[in-house]
């Protein structure tokens, strides 16, 4: 049987440490579980759309896992799709570039046992950005190539 740990809404920040004890507990438990992957499905930061420091802090925190980590962005990382909860933090190319610099990609595919884990950037849906169309094409290709595996679609 495959083990996969899911974490969400870590809200890490070098300025605000109130979630840090929860994060350390979750990290230690995930590593102790012997999982094949840890999926972090969004909101790694408190104010990632505006802060290189928060994005770098979250990336460093995730590098402390012994288990492979598959991160996905949330609205606190790259902003919201229009109209968004905060019109001053709408997803854009600069915010996506900040995420890419810290994490490399905003989507993933990984086969774990009988499962194909497919993670996508939910903040792109409805954004109208070129990257939204690229993600749809990418997703279609990964689903077609699923080789009859069970699919777990993960997003924020």
PDB file of C-alpha atoms in Angstrom:
ATOM      1  CA  UNK A   1       0.000   0.000   0.000  1.00  0.00           C
ATOM      2  CA  UNK A   2       1.287   3.461  -0.885  1.00  0.00           C
ATOM      3  CA  UNK A   3       1.543   6.223   1.715  1.00  0.00           C
ATOM      4  CA  UNK A   4       1.097   9.837   0.711  1.00  0.00           C
ATOM      5  CA  UNK A   5       0.941  12.711   3.191  1.00  0.00           C
ATOM      6  CA  UNK A   6      -1.107  15.819   2.352  1.00  0.00           C
ATOM      7  CA  UNK A   7      -0.426  19.178   3.986  1.00  0.00           C
ATOM      8  CA  UNK A   8      -2.117  22.479   3.240  1.00  0.00           C
ATOM      9  CA  UNK A   9      -2.111  26.115   4.293  1.00  0.00           C
ATOM     10  CA  UNK A  10       1.229  26.130   6.117  1.00  0.00           C
ATOM     11  CA  UNK A  11       1.299  29.963   6.049  1.00  0.00           C
ATOM     12  CA  UNK A  12       5.027  30.174   6.775  1.00  0.00           C
ATOM     13  CA  UNK A  13       6.773  33.495   7.233  1.00  0.00           C
ATOM     14  CA  UNK A  14      10.128  34.689   8.532  1.00  0.00           C
ATOM     15  CA  UNK A  15       8.290  37.571  10.255  1.00  0.00           C
ATOM     16  CA  UNK A  16       5.332  35.722  11.776  1.00  0.00           C
ATOM     17  CA  UNK A  17       6.248  32.493  13.527  1.00  0.00           C
ATOM     18  CA  UNK A  18       2.875  31.511  14.923  1.00  0.00           C
ATOM     19  CA  UNK A  19       2.503  28.552  12.498  1.00  0.00           C
ATOM     20  CA  UNK A  20       6.086  27.324  12.838  1.00  0.00           C
ATOM     21  CA  UNK A  21       5.444  24.841  15.718  1.00  0.00           C
ATOM     22  CA  UNK A  22       2.576  23.274  13.727  1.00  0.00           C
ATOM     23  CA  UNK A  23       4.804  23.017  10.668  1.00  0.00           C
ATOM     24  CA  UNK A  24       7.608  21.286  12.581  1.00  0.00           C
ATOM     25  CA  UNK A  25       5.140  18.802  14.068  1.00  0.00           C
ATOM     26  CA  UNK A  26       3.635  18.063  10.639  1.00  0.00           C
ATOM     27  CA  UNK A  27       7.092  17.721   9.022  1.00  0.00           C
ATOM     28  CA  UNK A  28       8.299  15.307  11.683  1.00  0.00           C
ATOM     29  CA  UNK A  29       5.098  13.239  11.509  1.00  0.00           C
ATOM     30  CA  UNK A  30       5.236  13.112   7.697  1.00  0.00           C
ATOM     31  CA  UNK A  31       8.831  11.927   7.728  1.00  0.00           C
ATOM     32  CA  UNK A  32       8.096   9.355  10.445  1.00  0.00           C
ATOM     33  CA  UNK A  33       5.146   7.962   8.453  1.00  0.00           C
ATOM     34  CA  UNK A  34       7.422   6.456   5.835  1.00  0.00           C
ATOM     35  CA  UNK A  35       5.447   8.102   3.048  1.00  0.00           C
ATOM     36  CA  UNK A  36       6.578   8.047  -0.559  1.00  0.00           C
ATOM     37  CA  UNK A  37       5.636  11.699  -1.042  1.00  0.00           C
ATOM     38  CA  UNK A  38       4.431  14.761   0.821  1.00  0.00           C
ATOM     39  CA  UNK A  39       2.056  16.954  -1.151  1.00  0.00           C
ATOM     40  CA  UNK A  40       1.748  20.541   0.044  1.00  0.00           C
ATOM     41  CA  UNK A  41      -1.300  21.870  -1.760  1.00  0.00           C
ATOM     42  CA  UNK A  42      -1.034  25.599  -1.433  1.00  0.00           C
ATOM     43  CA  UNK A  43      -0.601  28.587   0.836  1.00  0.00           C
ATOM     44  CA  UNK A  44       2.944  27.791   1.842  1.00  0.00           C
ATOM     45  CA  UNK A  45       3.362  31.505   2.673  1.00  0.00           C
ATOM     46  CA  UNK A  46       1.345  34.190   4.393  1.00  0.00           C
ATOM     47  CA  UNK A  47       2.139  36.907   1.847  1.00  0.00           C
ATOM     48  CA  UNK A  48       4.018  35.196  -0.974  1.00  0.00           C
ATOM     49  CA  UNK A  49       2.516  37.323  -3.766  1.00  0.00           C
ATOM     50  CA  UNK A  50       4.440  40.322  -2.413  1.00  0.00           C
ATOM     51  CA  UNK A  51       7.457  38.820  -0.655  1.00  0.00           C
ATOM     52  CA  UNK A  52      10.589  37.170  -2.017  1.00  0.00           C
ATOM     53  CA  UNK A  53      11.644  36.596   1.601  1.00  0.00           C
ATOM     54  CA  UNK A  54       8.510  34.601   2.437  1.00  0.00           C
ATOM     55  CA  UNK A  55       8.816  32.492  -0.697  1.00  0.00           C
ATOM     56  CA  UNK A  56      12.492  31.751   0.055  1.00  0.00           C
ATOM     57  CA  UNK A  57      11.647  30.983   3.686  1.00  0.00           C
ATOM     58  CA  UNK A  58       8.955  28.476   2.657  1.00  0.00           C
ATOM     59  CA  UNK A  59      11.286  26.826   0.130  1.00  0.00           C
ATOM     60  CA  UNK A  60      13.981  26.453   2.778  1.00  0.00           C
ATOM     61  CA  UNK A  61      11.460  25.004   5.235  1.00  0.00           C
ATOM     62  CA  UNK A  62      10.328  22.389   2.704  1.00  0.00           C
ATOM     63  CA  UNK A  63      13.924  21.411   2.000  1.00  0.00           C
ATOM     64  CA  UNK A  64      14.043  20.152   5.607  1.00  0.00           C
ATOM     65  CA  UNK A  65      11.805  17.171   4.840  1.00  0.00           C
ATOM     66  CA  UNK A  66      13.438  13.761   4.489  1.00  0.00           C
ATOM     67  CA  UNK A  67      10.487  12.707   2.302  1.00  0.00           C
ATOM     68  CA  UNK A  68      10.186  14.018  -1.285  1.00  0.00           C
ATOM     69  CA  UNK A  69       7.925  17.093  -1.315  1.00  0.00           C
ATOM     70  CA  UNK A  70       5.550  18.077  -4.143  1.00  0.00           C
ATOM     71  CA  UNK A  71       4.493  21.706  -3.586  1.00  0.00           C
ATOM     72  CA  UNK A  72       1.627  23.529  -5.280  1.00  0.00           C
ATOM     73  CA  UNK A  73       0.859  27.246  -5.062  1.00  0.00           C
ATOM     74  CA  UNK A  74      -2.201  28.778  -3.468  1.00  0.00           C
ATOM     75  CA  UNK A  75      -3.579  32.295  -3.393  1.00  0.00           C
ATOM     76  CA  UNK A  76      -1.222  33.244  -0.543  1.00  0.00           C
ATOM     77  CA  UNK A  77       1.695  32.232  -2.771  1.00  0.00           C
ATOM     78  CA  UNK A  78       0.942  33.551  -6.284  1.00  0.00           C
ATOM     79  CA  UNK A  79      -2.256  35.555  -5.885  1.00  0.00           C
ATOM     80  CA  UNK A  80      -5.839  34.817  -6.861  1.00  0.00           C
ATOM     81  CA  UNK A  81      -7.492  34.398 -10.231  1.00  0.00           C
ATOM     82  CA  UNK A  82      -9.692  37.357 -11.204  1.00  0.00           C
ATOM     83  CA  UNK A  83     -11.715  38.807  -9.583  1.00  0.00           C
ATOM     84  CA  UNK A  84      -9.998  37.408  -6.478  1.00  0.00           C
ATOM     85  CA  UNK A  85     -10.552  38.118  -2.816  1.00  0.00           C
ATOM     86  CA  UNK A  86      -7.971  40.910  -2.877  1.00  0.00           C
ATOM     87  CA  UNK A  87      -7.902  42.906  -6.127  1.00  0.00           C
ATOM     88  CA  UNK A  88      -4.345  43.983  -5.281  1.00  0.00           C
ATOM     89  CA  UNK A  89      -3.137  40.386  -5.313  1.00  0.00           C
ATOM     90  CA  UNK A  90      -4.232  38.948  -8.649  1.00  0.00           C
ATOM     91  CA  UNK A  91      -2.028  36.246 -10.157  1.00  0.00           C
ATOM     92  CA  UNK A  92       0.410  37.562 -12.756  1.00  0.00           C
ATOM     93  CA  UNK A  93       3.667  36.655 -14.486  1.00  0.00           C
ATOM     94  CA  UNK A  94       5.886  38.289 -11.845  1.00  0.00           C
ATOM     95  CA  UNK A  95       4.222  36.322  -9.038  1.00  0.00           C
ATOM     96  CA  UNK A  96       4.526  33.102 -11.016  1.00  0.00           C
ATOM     97  CA  UNK A  97       8.205  33.853 -11.646  1.00  0.00           C
ATOM     98  CA  UNK A  98       8.728  34.282  -7.882  1.00  0.00           C
ATOM     99  CA  UNK A  99       7.179  30.848  -7.302  1.00  0.00           C
ATOM    100  CA  UNK A 100       9.246  29.284 -10.108  1.00  0.00           C
ATOM    101  CA  UNK A 101      12.472  30.725  -8.695  1.00  0.00           C
ATOM    102  CA  UNK A 102      11.741  29.139  -5.307  1.00  0.00           C
ATOM    103  CA  UNK A 103      10.131  25.830  -6.323  1.00  0.00           C
ATOM    104  CA  UNK A 104      10.900  25.223 -10.001  1.00  0.00           C
ATOM    105  CA  UNK A 105       7.389  24.412 -11.165  1.00  0.00           C
ATOM    106  CA  UNK A 106       3.756  24.997 -10.256  1.00  0.00           C
ATOM    107  CA  UNK A 107       2.543  21.512 -11.201  1.00  0.00           C
ATOM    108  CA  UNK A 108       3.682  17.928 -10.913  1.00  0.00           C
ATOM    109  CA  UNK A 109       3.041  14.341 -11.906  1.00  0.00           C
ATOM    110  CA  UNK A 110       4.352  11.402  -9.924  1.00  0.00           C
ATOM    111  CA  UNK A 111       3.450   7.733 -10.021  1.00  0.00           C
ATOM    112  CA  UNK A 112       3.192   6.165  -6.575  1.00  0.00           C
ATOM    113  CA  UNK A 113       2.136   2.536  -6.545  1.00  0.00           C
ATOM    114  CA  UNK A 114      -1.125   2.197  -8.487  1.00  0.00           C
ATOM    115  CA  UNK A 115      -1.702   5.965  -8.314  1.00  0.00           C
ATOM    116  CA  UNK A 116      -0.780   8.783 -10.635  1.00  0.00           C
ATOM    117  CA  UNK A 117      -0.566  11.968  -8.566  1.00  0.00           C
ATOM    118  CA  UNK A 118      -1.277  15.021 -10.722  1.00  0.00           C
ATOM    119  CA  UNK A 119      -0.937  18.449  -9.163  1.00  0.00           C
ATOM    120  CA  UNK A 120      -1.957  21.673 -10.884  1.00  0.00           C
ATOM    121  CA  UNK A 121      -1.901  25.386 -10.123  1.00  0.00           C
ATOM    122  CA  UNK A 122      -5.555  26.141  -9.323  1.00  0.00           C
ATOM    123  CA  UNK A 123      -4.863  29.869  -9.267  1.00  0.00           C
ATOM    124  CA  UNK A 124      -4.340  29.793 -13.040  1.00  0.00           C
ATOM    125  CA  UNK A 125      -7.914  28.691 -13.788  1.00  0.00           C
ATOM    126  CA  UNK A 126      -9.810  31.673 -15.128  1.00  0.00           C
ATOM    127  CA  UNK A 127      -6.725  33.894 -15.090  1.00  0.00           C
ATOM    128  CA  UNK A 128      -6.495  34.310 -18.860  1.00  0.00           C
ATOM    129  CA  UNK A 129      -2.712  34.038 -18.631  1.00  0.00           C
ATOM    130  CA  UNK A 130      -0.852  32.135 -21.351  1.00  0.00           C
ATOM    131  CA  UNK A 131       0.295  29.723 -18.680  1.00  0.00           C
ATOM    132  CA  UNK A 132      -3.319  28.692 -18.044  1.00  0.00           C
ATOM    133  CA  UNK A 133      -3.612  27.294 -21.588  1.00  0.00           C
ATOM    134  CA  UNK A 134      -0.214  25.624 -21.221  1.00  0.00           C
ATOM    135  CA  UNK A 135      -1.378  23.953 -18.022  1.00  0.00           C
ATOM    136  CA  UNK A 136      -4.588  22.671 -19.659  1.00  0.00           C
ATOM    137  CA  UNK A 137      -2.513  21.106 -22.462  1.00  0.00           C
ATOM    138  CA  UNK A 138      -0.072  19.657 -19.941  1.00  0.00           C
ATOM    139  CA  UNK A 139      -2.905  18.226 -17.827  1.00  0.00           C
ATOM    140  CA  UNK A 140      -4.621  16.624 -20.799  1.00  0.00           C
ATOM    141  CA  UNK A 141      -1.361  14.947 -21.805  1.00  0.00           C
ATOM    142  CA  UNK A 142      -0.749  13.581 -18.303  1.00  0.00           C
ATOM    143  CA  UNK A 143      -4.277  12.207 -18.021  1.00  0.00           C
ATOM    144  CA  UNK A 144      -4.114  10.539 -21.449  1.00  0.00           C
ATOM    145  CA  UNK A 145      -0.792   8.954 -20.522  1.00  0.00           C
ATOM    146  CA  UNK A 146      -2.086   7.666 -17.189  1.00  0.00           C
ATOM    147  CA  UNK A 147      -1.635   4.017 -18.234  1.00  0.00           C
ATOM    148  CA  UNK A 148      -4.885   3.036 -16.511  1.00  0.00           C
ATOM    149  CA  UNK A 149      -3.598   4.133 -13.125  1.00  0.00           C
ATOM    150  CA  UNK A 150      -5.905   5.624 -10.543  1.00  0.00           C
ATOM    151  CA  UNK A 151      -5.594   9.405 -10.739  1.00  0.00           C
ATOM    152  CA  UNK A 152      -5.480  11.740  -7.780  1.00  0.00           C
ATOM    153  CA  UNK A 153      -5.911  15.312  -9.010  1.00  0.00           C
ATOM    154  CA  UNK A 154      -4.531  17.723  -6.426  1.00  0.00           C
ATOM    155  CA  UNK A 155      -4.986  21.489  -6.310  1.00  0.00           C
ATOM    156  CA  UNK A 156      -5.401  24.258  -3.746  1.00  0.00           C
TER     157      UNK A 156
END
